[in-house]
Amino acid sequence: RWNGPARTNLNPVQEVDAAERRVAAGFSTAEEETAQMTGGSFAANIRQRKIEAQMKKEVDDIAAQQQNTKGNE
């Protein structure tokens, strides 16, 4: 497991592609790749993304309700 600072990415697109391939091939895990790329935690990222997705859905639902209200005026 990576415990140092996050690596500097010279080509972020290639780095992400390589990380995805290492995980898909079983050479690495999402947790290891996240730690190496950002110094963060994959599990913490997933928890945060769930929160953000729920918040976005709430905002989208409010916007849809407002659109429906305007359309009925």
JSON list of N, CA and C in Angstrom, two decimals:
[
{"chain": "A", "resi": 1, "resn": "ARG", "atom": "N", "xyz": [0.84, -1.18, 0.00]},
{"chain": "A", "resi": 1, "resn": "ARG", "atom": "CA", "xyz": [0.00, 0.00, 0.00]},
{"chain": "A", "resi": 1, "resn": "ARG", "atom": "C", "xyz": [0.88, 1.24, 0.00]},
{"chain": "A", "resi": 2, "resn": "TRP", "atom": "N", "xyz": [0.48, 2.21, -0.80]},
{"chain": "A", "resi": 2, "resn": "TRP", "atom": "CA", "xyz": [1.26, 3.45, -0.94]},
{"chain": "A", "resi": 2, "resn": "TRP", "atom": "C", "xyz": [1.03, 4.35, 0.26]},
{"chain": "A", "resi": 3, "resn": "ASN", "atom": "N", "xyz": [2.11, 4.82, 0.89]},
{"chain": "A", "resi": 3, "resn": "ASN", "atom": "CA", "xyz": [1.98, 5.68, 2.05]},
{"chain": "A", "resi": 3, "resn": "ASN", "atom": "C", "xyz": [2.61, 7.05, 1.84]},
{"chain": "A", "resi": 4, "resn": "GLY", "atom": "N", "xyz": [3.21, 7.26, 0.68]},
{"chain": "A", "resi": 4, "resn": "GLY", "atom": "CA", "xyz": [3.86, 8.53, 0.41]},
{"chain": "A", "resi": 4, "resn": "GLY", "atom": "C", "xyz": [2.93, 9.55, -0.21]},
{"chain": "A", "resi": 5, "resn": "PRO", "atom": "N", "xyz": [3.48, 10.69, -0.61]},
{"chain": "A", "resi": 5, "resn": "PRO", "atom": "CA", "xyz": [2.66, 11.72, -1.26]},
{"chain": "A", "resi": 5, "resn": "PRO", "atom": "C", "xyz": [2.17, 11.23, -2.63]},
{"chain": "A", "resi": 6, "resn": "ALA", "atom": "N", "xyz": [1.12, 11.86, -3.11]},
{"chain": "A", "resi": 6, "resn": "ALA", "atom": "CA", "xyz": [0.58, 11.49, -4.42]},
{"chain": "A", "resi": 6, "resn": "ALA", "atom": "C", "xyz": [1.61, 11.77, -5.50]},
{"chain": "A", "resi": 7, "resn": "ARG", "atom": "N", "xyz": [1.61, 10.91, -6.53]},
{"chain": "A", "resi": 7, "resn": "ARG", "atom": "CA", "xyz": [2.53, 11.10, -7.65]},
{"chain": "A", "resi": 7, "resn": "ARG", "atom": "C", "xyz": [2.10, 12.28, -8.50]},
{"chain": "A", "resi": 8, "resn": "THR", "atom": "N", "xyz": [3.06, 12.87, -9.18]},
{"chain": "A", "resi": 8, "resn": "THR", "atom": "CA", "xyz": [2.77, 13.89, -10.17]},
{"chain": "A", "resi": 8, "resn": "THR", "atom": "C", "xyz": [2.49, 13.18, -11.48]},
{"chain": "A", "resi": 9, "resn": "ASN", "atom": "N", "xyz": [1.38, 13.51, -12.12]},
{"chain": "A", "resi": 9, "resn": "ASN", "atom": "CA", "xyz": [1.02, 12.89, -13.38]},
{"chain": "A", "resi": 9, "resn": "ASN", "atom": "C", "xyz": [1.46, 13.77, -14.54]},
{"chain": "A", "resi": 10, "resn": "LEU", "atom": "N", "xyz": [2.35, 13.24, -15.37]},
{"chain": "A", "resi": 10, "resn": "LEU", "atom": "CA", "xyz": [2.77, 13.98, -16.54]},
{"chain": "A", "resi": 10, "resn": "LEU", "atom": "C", "xyz": [1.69, 13.96, -17.61]},
{"chain": "A", "resi": 11, "resn": "ASN", "atom": "N", "xyz": [0.99, 12.84, -17.72]},
{"chain": "A", "resi": 11, "resn": "ASN", "atom": "CA", "xyz": [-0.12, 12.73, -18.66]},
{"chain": "A", "resi": 11, "resn": "ASN", "atom": "C", "xyz": [-1.27, 12.05, -17.92]},
{"chain": "A", "resi": 12, "resn": "PRO", "atom": "N", "xyz": [-2.16, 12.85, -17.33]},
{"chain": "A", "resi": 12, "resn": "PRO", "atom": "CA", "xyz": [-3.22, 12.28, -16.50]},
{"chain": "A", "resi": 12, "resn": "PRO", "atom": "C", "xyz": [-4.12, 11.27, -17.23]},
{"chain": "A", "resi": 13, "resn": "VAL", "atom": "N", "xyz": [-4.39, 11.49, -18.49]},
{"chain": "A", "resi": 13, "resn": "VAL", "atom": "CA", "xyz": [-5.25, 10.56, -19.24]},
{"chain": "A", "resi": 13, "resn": "VAL", "atom": "C", "xyz": [-4.58, 9.20, -19.34]},
{"chain": "A", "resi": 14, "resn": "GLN", "atom": "N", "xyz": [-3.30, 9.18, -19.66]},
{"chain": "A", "resi": 14, "resn": "GLN", "atom": "CA", "xyz": [-2.58, 7.91, -19.75]},
{"chain": "A", "resi": 14, "resn": "GLN", "atom": "C", "xyz": [-2.46, 7.25, -18.38]},
{"chain": "A", "resi": 15, "resn": "GLU", "atom": "N", "xyz": [-2.26, 8.04, -17.34]},
{"chain": "A", "resi": 15, "resn": "GLU", "atom": "CA", "xyz": [-2.14, 7.49, -15.99]},
{"chain": "A", "resi": 15, "resn": "GLU", "atom": "C", "xyz": [-3.44, 6.81, -15.56]},
{"chain": "A", "resi": 16, "resn": "VAL", "atom": "N", "xyz": [-4.57, 7.45, -15.85]},
{"chain": "A", "resi": 16, "resn": "VAL", "atom": "CA", "xyz": [-5.86, 6.87, -15.49]},
{"chain": "A", "resi": 16, "resn": "VAL", "atom": "C", "xyz": [-6.09, 5.59, -16.30]},
{"chain": "A", "resi": 17, "resn": "ASP", "atom": "N", "xyz": [-5.80, 5.64, -17.58]},
{"chain": "A", "resi": 17, "resn": "ASP", "atom": "CA", "xyz": [-5.96, 4.45, -18.43]},
{"chain": "A", "resi": 17, "resn": "ASP", "atom": "C", "xyz": [-5.10, 3.30, -17.90]},
{"chain": "A", "resi": 18, "resn": "ALA", "atom": "N", "xyz": [-3.87, 3.60, -17.54]},
{"chain": "A", "resi": 18, "resn": "ALA", "atom": "CA", "xyz": [-2.97, 2.56, -17.02]},
{"chain": "A", "resi": 18, "resn": "ALA", "atom": "C", "xyz": [-3.49, 2.01, -15.69]},
{"chain": "A", "resi": 19, "resn": "ALA", "atom": "N", "xyz": [-4.00, 2.89, -14.83]},
{"chain": "A", "resi": 19, "resn": "ALA", "atom": "CA", "xyz": [-4.54, 2.44, -13.54]},
{"chain": "A", "resi": 19, "resn": "ALA", "atom": "C", "xyz": [-5.74, 1.53, -13.75]},
{"chain": "A", "resi": 20, "resn": "GLU", "atom": "N", "xyz": [-6.63, 1.92, -14.66]},
{"chain": "A", "resi": 20, "resn": "GLU", "atom": "CA", "xyz": [-7.80, 1.09, -14.95]},
{"chain": "A", "resi": 20, "resn": "GLU", "atom": "C", "xyz": [-7.38, -0.29, -15.46]},
{"chain": "A", "resi": 21, "resn": "ARG", "atom": "N", "xyz": [-6.37, -0.31, -16.31]},
{"chain": "A", "resi": 21, "resn": "ARG", "atom": "CA", "xyz": [-5.89, -1.59, -16.87]},
{"chain": "A", "resi": 21, "resn": "ARG", "atom": "C", "xyz": [-5.26, -2.46, -15.79]},
{"chain": "A", "resi": 22, "resn": "ARG", "atom": "N", "xyz": [-4.48, -1.84, -14.87]},
{"chain": "A", "resi": 22, "resn": "ARG", "atom": "CA", "xyz": [-3.87, -2.62, -13.78]},
{"chain": "A", "resi": 22, "resn": "ARG", "atom": "C", "xyz": [-4.94, -3.24, -12.88]},
{"chain": "A", "resi": 23, "resn": "VAL", "atom": "N", "xyz": [-5.98, -2.47, -12.59]},
{"chain": "A", "resi": 23, "resn": "VAL", "atom": "CA", "xyz": [-7.06, -2.99, -11.74]},
{"chain": "A", "resi": 23, "resn": "VAL", "atom": "C", "xyz": [-7.80, -4.10, -12.48]},
{"chain": "A", "resi": 24, "resn": "ALA", "atom": "N", "xyz": [-8.13, -3.87, -13.76]},
{"chain": "A", "resi": 24, "resn": "ALA", "atom": "CA", "xyz": [-8.87, -4.86, -14.55]},
{"chain": "A", "resi": 24, "resn": "ALA", "atom": "C", "xyz": [-8.08, -6.17, -14.68]},
{"chain": "A", "resi": 25, "resn": "ALA", "atom": "N", "xyz": [-6.76, -6.06, -14.79]},
{"chain": "A", "resi": 25, "resn": "ALA", "atom": "CA", "xyz": [-5.92, -7.24, -14.95]},
{"chain": "A", "resi": 25, "resn": "ALA", "atom": "C", "xyz": [-5.63, -7.93, -13.62]},
{"chain": "A", "resi": 26, "resn": "GLY", "atom": "N", "xyz": [-5.98, -7.29, -12.51]},
{"chain": "A", "resi": 26, "resn": "GLY", "atom": "CA", "xyz": [-5.75, -7.88, -11.21]},
{"chain": "A", "resi": 26, "resn": "GLY", "atom": "C", "xyz": [-4.37, -7.61, -10.64]},
{"chain": "A", "resi": 27, "resn": "PHE", "atom": "N", "xyz": [-3.62, -6.71, -11.27]},
{"chain": "A", "resi": 27, "resn": "PHE", "atom": "CA", "xyz": [-2.28, -6.38, -10.78]},
{"chain": "A", "resi": 27, "resn": "PHE", "atom": "C", "xyz": [-2.33, -5.40, -9.61]},
{"chain": "A", "resi": 28, "resn": "SER", "atom": "N", "xyz": [-3.46, -4.72, -9.47]},
{"chain": "A", "resi": 28, "resn": "SER", "atom": "CA", "xyz": [-3.60, -3.69, -8.45]},
{"chain": "A", "resi": 28, "resn": "SER", "atom": "C", "xyz": [-5.07, -3.65, -8.03]},
{"chain": "A", "resi": 29, "resn": "THR", "atom": "N", "xyz": [-5.35, -2.83, -7.03]},
{"chain": "A", "resi": 29, "resn": "THR", "atom": "CA", "xyz": [-6.74, -2.63, -6.59]},
{"chain": "A", "resi": 29, "resn": "THR", "atom": "C", "xyz": [-7.09, -1.16, -6.74]},
{"chain": "A", "resi": 30, "resn": "ALA", "atom": "N", "xyz": [-8.38, -0.87, -6.74]},
{"chain": "A", "resi": 30, "resn": "ALA", "atom": "CA", "xyz": [-8.82, 0.52, -6.82]},
{"chain": "A", "resi": 30, "resn": "ALA", "atom": "C", "xyz": [-8.29, 1.30, -5.62]},
{"chain": "A", "resi": 31, "resn": "GLU", "atom": "N", "xyz": [-8.24, 0.66, -4.46]},
{"chain": "A", "resi": 31, "resn": "GLU", "atom": "CA", "xyz": [-7.73, 1.33, -3.26]},
{"chain": "A", "resi": 31, "resn": "GLU", "atom": "C", "xyz": [-6.26, 1.71, -3.44]},
{"chain": "A", "resi": 32, "resn": "GLU", "atom": "N", "xyz": [-5.46, 0.78, -3.97]},
{"chain": "A", "resi": 32, "resn": "GLU", "atom": "CA", "xyz": [-4.03, 1.07, -4.19]},
{"chain": "A", "resi": 32, "resn": "GLU", "atom": "C", "xyz": [-3.84, 2.18, -5.22]},
{"chain": "A", "resi": 33, "resn": "GLU", "atom": "N", "xyz": [-4.59, 2.12, -6.30]},
{"chain": "A", "resi": 33, "resn": "GLU", "atom": "CA", "xyz": [-4.45, 3.13, -7.35]},
{"chain": "A", "resi": 33, "resn": "GLU", "atom": "C", "xyz": [-4.87, 4.50, -6.86]},
{"chain": "A", "resi": 34, "resn": "THR", "atom": "N", "xyz": [-5.94, 4.57, -6.08]},
{"chain": "A", "resi": 34, "resn": "THR", "atom": "CA", "xyz": [-6.38, 5.85, -5.53]},
{"chain": "A", "resi": 34, "resn": "THR", "atom": "C", "xyz": [-5.31, 6.42, -4.61]},
{"chain": "A", "resi": 35, "resn": "ALA", "atom": "N", "xyz": [-4.75, 5.58, -3.76]},
{"chain": "A", "resi": 35, "resn": "ALA", "atom": "CA", "xyz": [-3.70, 6.04, -2.84]},
{"chain": "A", "resi": 35, "resn": "ALA", "atom": "C", "xyz": [-2.49, 6.56, -3.61]},
{"chain": "A", "resi": 36, "resn": "GLN", "atom": "N", "xyz": [-2.10, 5.86, -4.67]},
{"chain": "A", "resi": 36, "resn": "GLN", "atom": "CA", "xyz": [-0.94, 6.29, -5.44]},
{"chain": "A", "resi": 36, "resn": "GLN", "atom": "C", "xyz": [-1.21, 7.57, -6.22]},
{"chain": "A", "resi": 37, "resn": "MET", "atom": "N", "xyz": [-2.40, 7.69, -6.78]},
{"chain": "A", "resi": 37, "resn": "MET", "atom": "CA", "xyz": [-2.68, 8.84, -7.63]},
{"chain": "A", "resi": 37, "resn": "MET", "atom": "C", "xyz": [-2.99, 10.11, -6.85]},
{"chain": "A", "resi": 38, "resn": "THR", "atom": "N", "xyz": [-3.73, 9.97, -5.73]},
{"chain": "A", "resi": 38, "resn": "THR", "atom": "CA", "xyz": [-4.18, 11.17, -5.01]},
{"chain": "A", "resi": 38, "resn": "THR", "atom": "C", "xyz": [-3.80, 11.18, -3.54]},
{"chain": "A", "resi": 39, "resn": "GLY", "atom": "N", "xyz": [-3.32, 10.05, -3.04]},
{"chain": "A", "resi": 39, "resn": "GLY", "atom": "CA", "xyz": [-3.05, 9.96, -1.61]},
{"chain": "A", "resi": 39, "resn": "GLY", "atom": "C", "xyz": [-4.30, 9.72, -0.80]},
{"chain": "A", "resi": 40, "resn": "GLY", "atom": "N", "xyz": [-5.45, 9.54, -1.50]},
{"chain": "A", "resi": 40, "resn": "GLY", "atom": "CA", "xyz": [-6.73, 9.37, -0.83]},
{"chain": "A", "resi": 40, "resn": "GLY", "atom": "C", "xyz": [-7.13, 7.93, -0.67]},
{"chain": "A", "resi": 41, "resn": "SER", "atom": "N", "xyz": [-8.39, 7.74, -0.34]},
{"chain": "A", "resi": 41, "resn": "SER", "atom": "CA", "xyz": [-8.95, 6.42, -0.10]},
{"chain": "A", "resi": 41, "resn": "SER", "atom": "C", "xyz": [-10.09, 6.17, -1.08]},
{"chain": "A", "resi": 42, "resn": "PHE", "atom": "N", "xyz": [-10.03, 5.05, -1.78]},
{"chain": "A", "resi": 42, "resn": "PHE", "atom": "CA", "xyz": [-11.10, 4.69, -2.71]},
{"chain": "A", "resi": 42, "resn": "PHE", "atom": "C", "xyz": [-12.42, 4.55, -1.97]},
{"chain": "A", "resi": 43, "resn": "ALA", "atom": "N", "xyz": [-12.42, 3.91, -0.82]},
{"chain": "A", "resi": 43, "resn": "ALA", "atom": "CA", "xyz": [-13.64, 3.72, -0.05]},
{"chain": "A", "resi": 43, "resn": "ALA", "atom": "C", "xyz": [-14.24, 5.07, 0.38]},
{"chain": "A", "resi": 44, "resn": "ALA", "atom": "N", "xyz": [-13.40, 5.98, 0.82]},
{"chain": "A", "resi": 44, "resn": "ALA", "atom": "CA", "xyz": [-13.88, 7.32, 1.20]},
{"chain": "A", "resi": 44, "resn": "ALA", "atom": "C", "xyz": [-14.43, 8.06, -0.02]},
{"chain": "A", "resi": 45, "resn": "ASN", "atom": "N", "xyz": [-13.77, 7.90, -1.17]},
{"chain": "A", "resi": 45, "resn": "ASN", "atom": "CA", "xyz": [-14.26, 8.53, -2.40]},
{"chain": "A", "resi": 45, "resn": "ASN", "atom": "C", "xyz": [-15.64, 8.01, -2.77]},
{"chain": "A", "resi": 46, "resn": "ILE", "atom": "N", "xyz": [-15.84, 6.71, -2.66]},
{"chain": "A", "resi": 46, "resn": "ILE", "atom": "CA", "xyz": [-17.13, 6.11, -3.00]},
{"chain": "A", "resi": 46, "resn": "ILE", "atom": "C", "xyz": [-18.21, 6.63, -2.06]},
{"chain": "A", "resi": 47, "resn": "ARG", "atom": "N", "xyz": [-17.91, 6.70, -0.78]},
{"chain": "A", "resi": 47, "resn": "ARG", "atom": "CA", "xyz": [-18.88, 7.24, 0.18]},
{"chain": "A", "resi": 47, "resn": "ARG", "atom": "C", "xyz": [-19.24, 8.68, -0.18]},
{"chain": "A", "resi": 48, "resn": "GLN", "atom": "N", "xyz": [-18.23, 9.48, -0.51]},
{"chain": "A", "resi": 48, "resn": "GLN", "atom": "CA", "xyz": [-18.46, 10.89, -0.85]},
{"chain": "A", "resi": 48, "resn": "GLN", "atom": "C", "xyz": [-19.24, 11.01, -2.15]},
{"chain": "A", "resi": 49, "resn": "ARG", "atom": "N", "xyz": [-18.92, 10.18, -3.14]},
{"chain": "A", "resi": 49, "resn": "ARG", "atom": "CA", "xyz": [-19.64, 10.22, -4.41]},
{"chain": "A", "resi": 49, "resn": "ARG", "atom": "C", "xyz": [-21.11, 9.87, -4.23]},
{"chain": "A", "resi": 50, "resn": "LYS", "atom": "N", "xyz": [-21.41, 8.95, -3.31]},
{"chain": "A", "resi": 50, "resn": "LYS", "atom": "CA", "xyz": [-22.80, 8.59, -3.02]},
{"chain": "A", "resi": 50, "resn": "LYS", "atom": "C", "xyz": [-23.54, 9.80, -2.46]},
{"chain": "A", "resi": 51, "resn": "ILE", "atom": "N", "xyz": [-22.91, 10.49, -1.53]},
{"chain": "A", "resi": 51, "resn": "ILE", "atom": "CA", "xyz": [-23.51, 11.69, -0.94]},
{"chain": "A", "resi": 51, "resn": "ILE", "atom": "C", "xyz": [-23.77, 12.74, -2.03]},
{"chain": "A", "resi": 52, "resn": "GLU", "atom": "N", "xyz": [-22.76, 12.95, -2.88]},
{"chain": "A", "resi": 52, "resn": "GLU", "atom": "CA", "xyz": [-22.89, 13.95, -3.93]},
{"chain": "A", "resi": 52, "resn": "GLU", "atom": "C", "xyz": [-23.97, 13.57, -4.94]},
{"chain": "A", "resi": 53, "resn": "ALA", "atom": "N", "xyz": [-24.08, 12.29, -5.28]},
{"chain": "A", "resi": 53, "resn": "ALA", "atom": "CA", "xyz": [-25.11, 11.83, -6.22]},
{"chain": "A", "resi": 53, "resn": "ALA", "atom": "C", "xyz": [-26.50, 12.06, -5.63]},
{"chain": "A", "resi": 54, "resn": "GLN", "atom": "N", "xyz": [-26.65, 11.80, -4.32]},
{"chain": "A", "resi": 54, "resn": "GLN", "atom": "CA", "xyz": [-27.95, 12.04, -3.67]},
{"chain": "A", "resi": 54, "resn": "GLN", "atom": "C", "xyz": [-28.29, 13.53, -3.68]},
{"chain": "A", "resi": 55, "resn": "MET", "atom": "N", "xyz": [-27.29, 14.37, -3.41]},
{"chain": "A", "resi": 55, "resn": "MET", "atom": "CA", "xyz": [-27.51, 15.81, -3.42]},
{"chain": "A", "resi": 55, "resn": "MET", "atom": "C", "xyz": [-27.90, 16.29, -4.82]},
{"chain": "A", "resi": 56, "resn": "LYS", "atom": "N", "xyz": [-27.23, 15.79, -5.84]},
{"chain": "A", "resi": 56, "resn": "LYS", "atom": "CA", "xyz": [-27.53, 16.18, -7.21]},
{"chain": "A", "resi": 56, "resn": "LYS", "atom": "C", "xyz": [-28.94, 15.75, -7.59]},
{"chain": "A", "resi": 57, "resn": "LYS", "atom": "N", "xyz": [-29.33, 14.56, -7.18]},
{"chain": "A", "resi": 57, "resn": "LYS", "atom": "CA", "xyz": [-30.69, 14.07, -7.48]},
{"chain": "A", "resi": 57, "resn": "LYS", "atom": "C", "xyz": [-31.73, 14.99, -6.85]},
{"chain": "A", "resi": 58, "resn": "GLU", "atom": "N", "xyz": [-31.49, 15.41, -5.62]},
{"chain": "A", "resi": 58, "resn": "GLU", "atom": "CA", "xyz": [-32.42, 16.32, -4.95]},
{"chain": "A", "resi": 58, "resn": "GLU", "atom": "C", "xyz": [-32.55, 17.63, -5.72]},
{"chain": "A", "resi": 59, "resn": "VAL", "atom": "N", "xyz": [-31.43, 18.17, -6.15]},
{"chain": "A", "resi": 59, "resn": "VAL", "atom": "CA", "xyz": [-31.45, 19.42, -6.91]},
{"chain": "A", "resi": 59, "resn": "VAL", "atom": "C", "xyz": [-32.15, 19.22, -8.25]},
{"chain": "A", "resi": 60, "resn": "ASP", "atom": "N", "xyz": [-31.87, 18.12, -8.93]},
{"chain": "A", "resi": 60, "resn": "ASP", "atom": "CA", "xyz": [-32.52, 17.82, -10.20]},
{"chain": "A", "resi": 60, "resn": "ASP", "atom": "C", "xyz": [-34.02, 17.66, -10.02]},
{"chain": "A", "resi": 61, "resn": "ASP", "atom": "N", "xyz": [-34.44, 17.01, -8.94]},
{"chain": "A", "resi": 61, "resn": "ASP", "atom": "CA", "xyz": [-35.86, 16.83, -8.66]},
{"chain": "A", "resi": 61, "resn": "ASP", "atom": "C", "xyz": [-36.55, 18.18, -8.43]},
{"chain": "A", "resi": 62, "resn": "ILE", "atom": "N", "xyz": [-35.90, 19.06, -7.69]},
{"chain": "A", "resi": 62, "resn": "ILE", "atom": "CA", "xyz": [-36.45, 20.41, -7.45]},
{"chain": "A", "resi": 62, "resn": "ILE", "atom": "C", "xyz": [-36.56, 21.17, -8.76]},
{"chain": "A", "resi": 63, "resn": "ALA", "atom": "N", "xyz": [-35.53, 21.10, -9.60]},
{"chain": "A", "resi": 63, "resn": "ALA", "atom": "CA", "xyz": [-35.56, 21.79, -10.89]},
{"chain": "A", "resi": 63, "resn": "ALA", "atom": "C", "xyz": [-36.67, 21.25, -11.77]},
{"chain": "A", "resi": 64, "resn": "ALA", "atom": "N", "xyz": [-36.86, 19.94, -11.77]},
{"chain": "A", "resi": 64, "resn": "ALA", "atom": "CA", "xyz": [-37.93, 19.33, -12.57]},
{"chain": "A", "resi": 64, "resn": "ALA", "atom": "C", "xyz": [-39.30, 19.78, -12.07]},
{"chain": "A", "resi": 65, "resn": "GLN", "atom": "N", "xyz": [-39.47, 19.86, -10.76]},
{"chain": "A", "resi": 65, "resn": "GLN", "atom": "CA", "xyz": [-40.73, 20.32, -10.19]},
{"chain": "A", "resi": 65, "resn": "GLN", "atom": "C", "xyz": [-41.00, 21.77, -10.58]},
{"chain": "A", "resi": 66, "resn": "GLN", "atom": "N", "xyz": [-39.97, 22.59, -10.56]},
{"chain": "A", "resi": 66, "resn": "GLN", "atom": "CA", "xyz": [-40.13, 23.99, -10.94]},
{"chain": "A", "resi": 66, "resn": "GLN", "atom": "C", "xyz": [-40.49, 24.11, -12.42]},
{"chain": "A", "resi": 67, "resn": "GLN", "atom": "N", "xyz": [-39.88, 23.29, -13.26]},
{"chain": "A", "resi": 67, "resn": "GLN", "atom": "CA", "xyz": [-40.21, 23.30, -14.68]},
{"chain": "A", "resi": 67, "resn": "GLN", "atom": "C", "xyz": [-41.66, 22.89, -14.89]},
{"chain": "A", "resi": 68, "resn": "ASN", "atom": "N", "xyz": [-42.11, 21.86, -14.16]},
{"chain": "A", "resi": 68, "resn": "ASN", "atom": "CA", "xyz": [-43.50, 21.40, -14.28]},
{"chain": "A", "resi": 68, "resn": "ASN", "atom": "C", "xyz": [-44.46, 22.47, -13.82]},
{"chain": "A", "resi": 69, "resn": "THR", "atom": "N", "xyz": [-44.10, 23.18, -12.77]},
{"chain": "A", "resi": 69, "resn": "THR", "atom": "CA", "xyz": [-44.95, 24.26, -12.24]},
{"chain": "A", "resi": 69, "resn": "THR", "atom": "C", "xyz": [-45.07, 25.38, -13.26]},
{"chain": "A", "resi": 70, "resn": "LYS", "atom": "N", "xyz": [-43.97, 25.76, -13.89]},
{"chain": "A", "resi": 70, "resn": "LYS", "atom": "CA", "xyz": [-43.97, 26.83, -14.90]},
{"chain": "A", "resi": 70, "resn": "LYS", "atom": "C", "xyz": [-44.78, 26.40, -16.12]},
{"chain": "A", "resi": 71, "resn": "GLY", "atom": "N", "xyz": [-44.69, 25.14, -16.47]},
{"chain": "A", "resi": 71, "resn": "GLY", "atom": "CA", "xyz": [-45.42, 24.64, -17.64]},
{"chain": "A", "resi": 71, "resn": "GLY", "atom": "C", "xyz": [-46.92, 24.60, -17.41]},
{"chain": "A", "resi": 72, "resn": "ASN", "atom": "N", "xyz": [-47.35, 24.55, -16.15]},
{"chain": "A", "resi": 72, "resn": "ASN", "atom": "CA", "xyz": [-48.78, 24.49, -15.84]},
{"chain": "A", "resi": 72, "resn": "ASN", "atom": "C", "xyz": [-49.39, 25.86, -15.63]},
{"chain": "A", "resi": 73, "resn": "GLU", "atom": "N", "xyz": [-48.60, 26.93, -15.70]},
{"chain": "A", "resi": 73, "resn": "GLU", "atom": "CA", "xyz": [-49.11, 28.29, -15.47]},
{"chain": "A", "resi": 73, "resn": "GLU", "atom": "C", "xyz": [-49.79, 28.84, -16.69]}
]
